[in-house]
XYZ file of C-alpha atoms in Angstrom:
342
model
C 12.368 -14.011 -28.860
C 11.697 -11.241 -31.349
C 8.121 -12.326 -32.037
C 7.161 -12.645 -28.388
C 4.848 -10.090 -26.835
C 6.695 -8.017 -24.279
C 5.049 -7.213 -20.941
C 6.298 -4.900 -18.196
C 4.987 -5.366 -14.667
C 5.376 -3.099 -11.641
C 4.867 -4.802 -8.297
C 6.175 -8.059 -9.766
C 7.446 -9.290 -6.384
C 3.976 -8.964 -4.810
C 1.135 -11.461 -4.601
C -0.557 -10.357 -7.829
C 2.696 -9.663 -9.654
C 4.019 -13.170 -9.053
C 0.831 -14.822 -10.319
C 0.732 -12.476 -13.300
C 4.361 -13.221 -14.196
C 3.567 -16.952 -14.172
C 0.502 -16.434 -16.357
C 2.380 -14.294 -18.882
C 5.280 -16.754 -19.122
C 2.833 -19.616 -19.687
C 1.296 -17.612 -22.552
C 4.625 -17.041 -24.232
C 5.406 -13.480 -23.181
C 8.792 -11.951 -22.586
C 8.283 -10.693 -19.038
C 10.034 -7.616 -17.640
C 9.579 -6.341 -14.097
C 10.485 -3.349 -11.955
C 11.756 -4.027 -8.441
C 12.868 -1.697 -5.666
C 16.400 -1.902 -4.331
C 16.460 -3.307 -0.807
C 19.211 -4.465 1.546
C 17.311 -7.736 1.974
C 15.945 -10.037 -0.707
C 12.213 -9.574 -1.337
C 11.870 -11.862 -4.361
C 10.562 -14.941 -2.548
C 7.352 -15.115 -4.567
C 9.200 -15.135 -7.913
C 12.364 -17.088 -7.051
C 11.069 -20.164 -8.896
C 10.844 -18.156 -12.164
C 13.594 -15.632 -11.452
C 15.828 -16.742 -14.320
C 12.970 -16.386 -16.816
C 12.384 -12.717 -15.994
C 14.160 -9.515 -16.975
C 14.256 -7.285 -13.886
C 15.216 -3.640 -13.428
C 15.757 -1.519 -10.338
C 13.370 1.395 -10.206
C 10.935 3.216 -7.941
C 7.517 4.609 -8.729
C 8.314 7.886 -6.958
C 11.406 8.331 -9.163
C 10.051 9.437 -12.542
C 13.512 9.323 -14.140
C 13.989 5.612 -13.393
C 10.490 4.818 -14.713
C 11.076 6.811 -17.884
C 14.410 5.111 -18.553
C 12.996 1.597 -18.045
C 9.969 2.140 -20.286
C 12.137 3.768 -22.963
C 14.443 0.724 -22.888
C 11.800 -2.032 -22.743
C 9.093 -0.451 -24.939
C 6.566 -3.073 -23.844
C 3.450 -4.152 -25.729
C 1.544 -4.395 -22.450
C 2.102 -2.656 -19.114
C 0.606 -4.034 -15.907
C 0.850 -1.409 -13.188
C 0.398 -3.284 -9.900
C 3.046 -1.592 -7.760
C 1.777 0.424 -4.789
C 1.939 1.091 -1.081
C -1.031 -1.225 -0.736
C -1.691 -1.495 2.998
C -4.732 0.593 3.950
C -3.937 0.951 7.654
C -0.295 1.851 6.928
C -1.463 4.594 4.551
C -2.696 6.564 7.587
C 0.866 6.421 8.981
C 2.606 7.376 5.710
C -0.014 9.394 3.787
C 2.424 11.462 1.717
C 4.472 8.440 0.645
C 1.240 6.615 -0.250
C 0.121 9.580 -2.385
C 3.477 9.788 -4.166
C 3.698 6.040 -4.822
C 0.090 5.210 -5.660
C -0.962 8.492 -7.215
C 2.052 10.191 -8.780
C 3.589 6.785 -9.524
C 0.749 6.049 -11.932
C 1.261 9.431 -13.589
C 4.977 8.652 -14.059
C 4.071 5.349 -15.768
C 1.502 6.940 -18.082
C 3.728 9.842 -19.054
C 6.598 7.509 -19.948
C 4.221 5.330 -21.970
C 2.850 8.374 -23.788
C 6.373 9.479 -24.729
C 7.981 6.156 -25.624
C 5.321 3.554 -26.500
C 1.890 5.183 -27.004
C 0.576 2.083 -28.781
C 1.119 -0.087 -25.705
C -1.792 -1.286 -23.592
C -1.869 -0.186 -19.948
C -3.594 -1.900 -17.021
C -3.899 0.021 -13.742
C -4.678 -1.774 -10.492
C -7.241 0.210 -8.535
C -9.326 -0.995 -5.636
C -12.716 -1.412 -3.998
C -11.413 1.049 -1.385
C -12.454 3.722 -3.919
C -16.032 3.058 -2.797
C -15.105 3.340 0.902
C -18.269 4.589 2.601
C -20.392 2.725 0.092
C -23.116 4.864 -1.496
C -24.991 1.779 -2.745
C -24.872 -1.995 -2.376
C -23.567 -3.749 -4.379
C -20.953 -1.487 -5.963
C -20.378 -1.424 -9.730
C -18.634 0.759 -12.325
C -21.247 3.525 -11.897
C -21.286 3.663 -8.092
C -20.099 7.054 -6.726
C -16.700 6.953 -5.037
C -16.214 7.858 -1.372
C -12.716 6.735 -0.271
C -12.003 6.635 3.451
C -8.210 6.353 3.654
C -5.106 7.994 2.197
C -4.691 4.755 0.215
C -8.179 4.996 -1.280
C -7.733 8.683 -2.072
C -4.354 8.119 -3.748
C -5.910 5.323 -5.807
C -8.740 7.681 -6.752
C -6.187 10.027 -8.301
C -4.660 7.003 -10.013
C -8.070 6.028 -11.419
C -8.820 9.488 -12.786
C -5.373 10.122 -14.278
C -5.706 6.870 -16.250
C -9.106 7.975 -17.488
C -7.727 11.421 -18.356
C -4.751 10.075 -20.323
C -7.039 7.649 -22.146
C -9.335 10.451 -23.245
C -6.658 13.125 -23.793
C -4.081 11.084 -25.704
C -6.164 8.207 -27.092
C -4.182 5.626 -25.095
C -5.387 2.116 -24.342
C -5.446 2.432 -20.562
C -7.882 0.639 -18.253
C -8.643 0.583 -14.546
C -9.332 -2.704 -12.847
C -11.502 -1.942 -9.809
C -10.637 -5.115 -7.935
C -12.271 -6.141 -4.698
C -10.214 -7.974 -2.073
C -8.376 -10.949 -3.498
C -6.285 -13.214 -1.328
C -4.145 -16.327 -1.664
C -1.447 -18.435 -0.079
C 1.005 -15.727 -1.198
C -0.761 -12.872 0.589
C 1.550 -10.672 2.657
C 1.733 -11.523 6.344
C 0.377 -8.148 7.532
C -2.913 -8.427 5.606
C -5.774 -9.593 7.775
C -6.636 -12.864 6.003
C -3.043 -14.120 6.054
C -2.552 -12.791 9.563
C -5.486 -14.967 10.615
C -4.351 -18.139 8.837
C -0.739 -17.830 10.009
C -1.817 -16.861 13.522
C -4.188 -19.811 13.845
C -1.608 -22.211 12.392
C 1.041 -21.021 14.859
C -1.417 -21.246 17.747
C -2.591 -24.744 16.768
C 0.983 -25.998 16.566
C 2.073 -24.597 19.927
C -1.075 -24.261 22.046
C -0.282 -27.031 24.521
C 3.343 -25.981 25.064
C 3.469 -22.207 24.846
C 0.807 -19.538 24.403
C 0.671 -17.692 21.045
C -2.433 -15.457 20.978
C -2.669 -12.738 18.334
C -4.712 -9.578 17.904
C -7.049 -8.104 15.287
C -8.955 -4.844 14.854
C -12.553 -4.517 13.657
C -13.712 -8.105 13.101
C -17.182 -6.967 11.984
C -15.998 -5.228 8.800
C -17.475 -6.903 5.708
C -15.418 -7.663 2.604
C -15.867 -9.294 -0.793
C -12.983 -11.791 -0.891
C -11.839 -13.638 -4.012
C -8.842 -15.728 -5.120
C -5.880 -13.790 -6.508
C -4.923 -16.086 -9.445
C -8.438 -15.693 -10.871
C -8.262 -11.912 -10.539
C -4.923 -11.885 -12.372
C -6.598 -13.766 -15.230
C -9.185 -10.954 -15.255
C -6.429 -8.332 -15.530
C -4.983 -10.067 -18.583
C -8.406 -10.365 -20.214
C -9.042 -6.654 -19.704
C -5.861 -5.829 -21.609
C -6.955 -8.082 -24.493
C -10.152 -6.087 -25.087
C -10.425 -4.228 -28.396
C -11.592 -1.044 -26.693
C -10.532 0.087 -23.213
C -13.149 -0.238 -20.463
C -12.851 0.089 -16.684
C -14.218 -3.011 -14.959
C -15.111 -4.215 -11.470
C -13.862 -7.689 -10.520
C -15.537 -9.223 -7.447
C -17.175 -12.418 -6.191
C -20.551 -10.871 -5.321
C -20.415 -12.270 -1.772
C -19.587 -10.370 1.406
C -18.425 -11.805 4.733
C -17.126 -10.412 8.010
C -13.602 -10.914 9.259
C -15.184 -12.863 12.118
C -16.740 -15.237 9.570
C -13.343 -15.710 7.935
C -11.905 -16.739 11.314
C -14.751 -19.227 11.809
C -14.256 -20.686 8.329
C -10.550 -21.215 9.021
C -11.298 -22.882 12.363
C -13.150 -25.679 10.529
C -9.742 -26.998 9.480
C -8.191 -27.039 12.968
C -8.986 -29.401 15.824
C -9.603 -26.833 18.547
C -12.566 -26.374 20.882
C -13.415 -22.672 20.822
C -16.073 -20.047 21.430
C -16.475 -16.278 21.187
C -16.677 -14.438 24.495
C -16.554 -10.798 25.548
C -13.519 -9.018 26.953
C -13.726 -6.284 29.601
C -14.716 -3.712 26.972
C -17.519 -5.861 25.583
C -15.608 -6.816 22.412
C -15.735 -10.342 21.045
C -12.563 -12.391 21.486
C -11.822 -15.996 20.529
C -11.263 -18.376 23.424
C -9.794 -21.886 23.623
C -12.367 -23.613 25.849
C -10.302 -26.774 26.352
C -7.145 -25.046 27.582
C -8.999 -21.954 28.882
C -6.806 -19.404 27.133
C -7.002 -16.619 24.571
C -6.585 -17.349 20.851
C -7.528 -13.991 19.266
C -7.892 -10.709 21.120
C -8.819 -7.212 19.953
C -6.311 -4.352 19.896
C -7.503 -0.858 19.015
C -4.158 -0.026 17.383
C -5.440 -2.039 14.406
C -8.562 0.107 14.043
C -8.595 2.540 11.132
C -9.257 6.222 11.951
C -12.148 6.008 9.454
C -13.557 2.564 8.763
C -14.941 0.959 5.621
C -17.799 -1.188 6.873
C -19.220 -2.940 3.816
C -17.781 -3.797 0.405
C -19.718 -5.968 -2.056
C -18.957 -5.943 -5.767
C -21.050 -6.488 -8.889
C -18.850 -7.798 -11.719
C -21.651 -8.518 -14.209
C -20.097 -6.100 -16.732
C -16.815 -8.058 -16.627
C -18.716 -11.295 -17.187
C -20.421 -9.774 -20.230
C -17.365 -8.095 -21.801
C -14.495 -10.487 -21.005
C -16.265 -13.654 -19.850
C -14.777 -13.419 -16.365
C -16.381 -14.907 -13.282
C -14.814 -16.247 -10.092
C -14.894 -19.952 -9.269
C -13.079 -19.994 -5.919
C -15.459 -18.522 -3.367
C -15.177 -17.695 0.325
C -15.181 -21.194 1.880
C -12.671 -22.628 -0.605
C -10.428 -19.562 -0.299
C -10.261 -19.861 3.498
C -9.602 -23.605 3.209
C -6.722 -23.184 0.741
C -5.050 -20.480 2.799
C -5.519 -22.299 6.101
C -4.245 -25.670 4.873
C -1.231 -23.958 3.288
C -0.239 -22.310 6.554
C -0.746 -25.489 8.561
C 2.087 -27.046 6.515
C 5.725 -26.063 7.022
C 6.097 -22.907 4.935
C 9.067 -21.583 3.011
């Protein structure tokens, strides 16, 4: 194993981390990961490769644990994906989000600078940096205007990577990734909430009523497929010179459109109608009952209305372009959740 490249991944139990771990193992890496201690198991996404990984307990807010792990592993490549990554939740826990997503990145960089300055560092940032978009589409030169504690914490993360790169001559890059989803997406994220909610409704509609609720269904997002975005992360780290890159599909769709795309794979007669407040809700016209309602508790205090990415620089520099687009993404997620799930 001495000749294998050694990679360290934060957030290895998440959607992106699990796909990245698979990719790295397939390419012959020795894969190390940092996981948080929990009273319940949260390794479901990596259980099938668990014995092939080297895992360590640590926490991004605990600089000592990060320093000790990086000193021990001394990786060739570091993929920093760990974060408090739910935008709406960041309004509820703004300080924790800042400490995890902002200071956590600083802890990683400082440990790398001390113990393995020749490593390559990938930092997962987000299209939420653009927030109240100053131009459409958004690329690497678009001014940032984050609209959530999550976006603001990630903005610090972005700039501290850039600062360490320029101050200490480190290979450190920011991936400005637009929304990327998959069958492994967490259940509280809107795309997976929709596919799981519709699957549950379709299975039980005639026997018991399982409506569910969303927030702003008119928000527009650029949605891609997570395994392809993970490939982009790896390619960024293989560059000779560090460059920050946008990864996106170049298409934008509303949450309402995502619902409609998913409904193509379910045999339900439906239509949109207005509730008492004039908001669009999804109605089962055959059984005359609610499928999807609107609940204002899911609204963000400040909304991001339109995200649309331009990844032409990534195509030029690393040959990356997405193949799975909106319709295929919705189909894969919907068909997965219509089957019995683990």
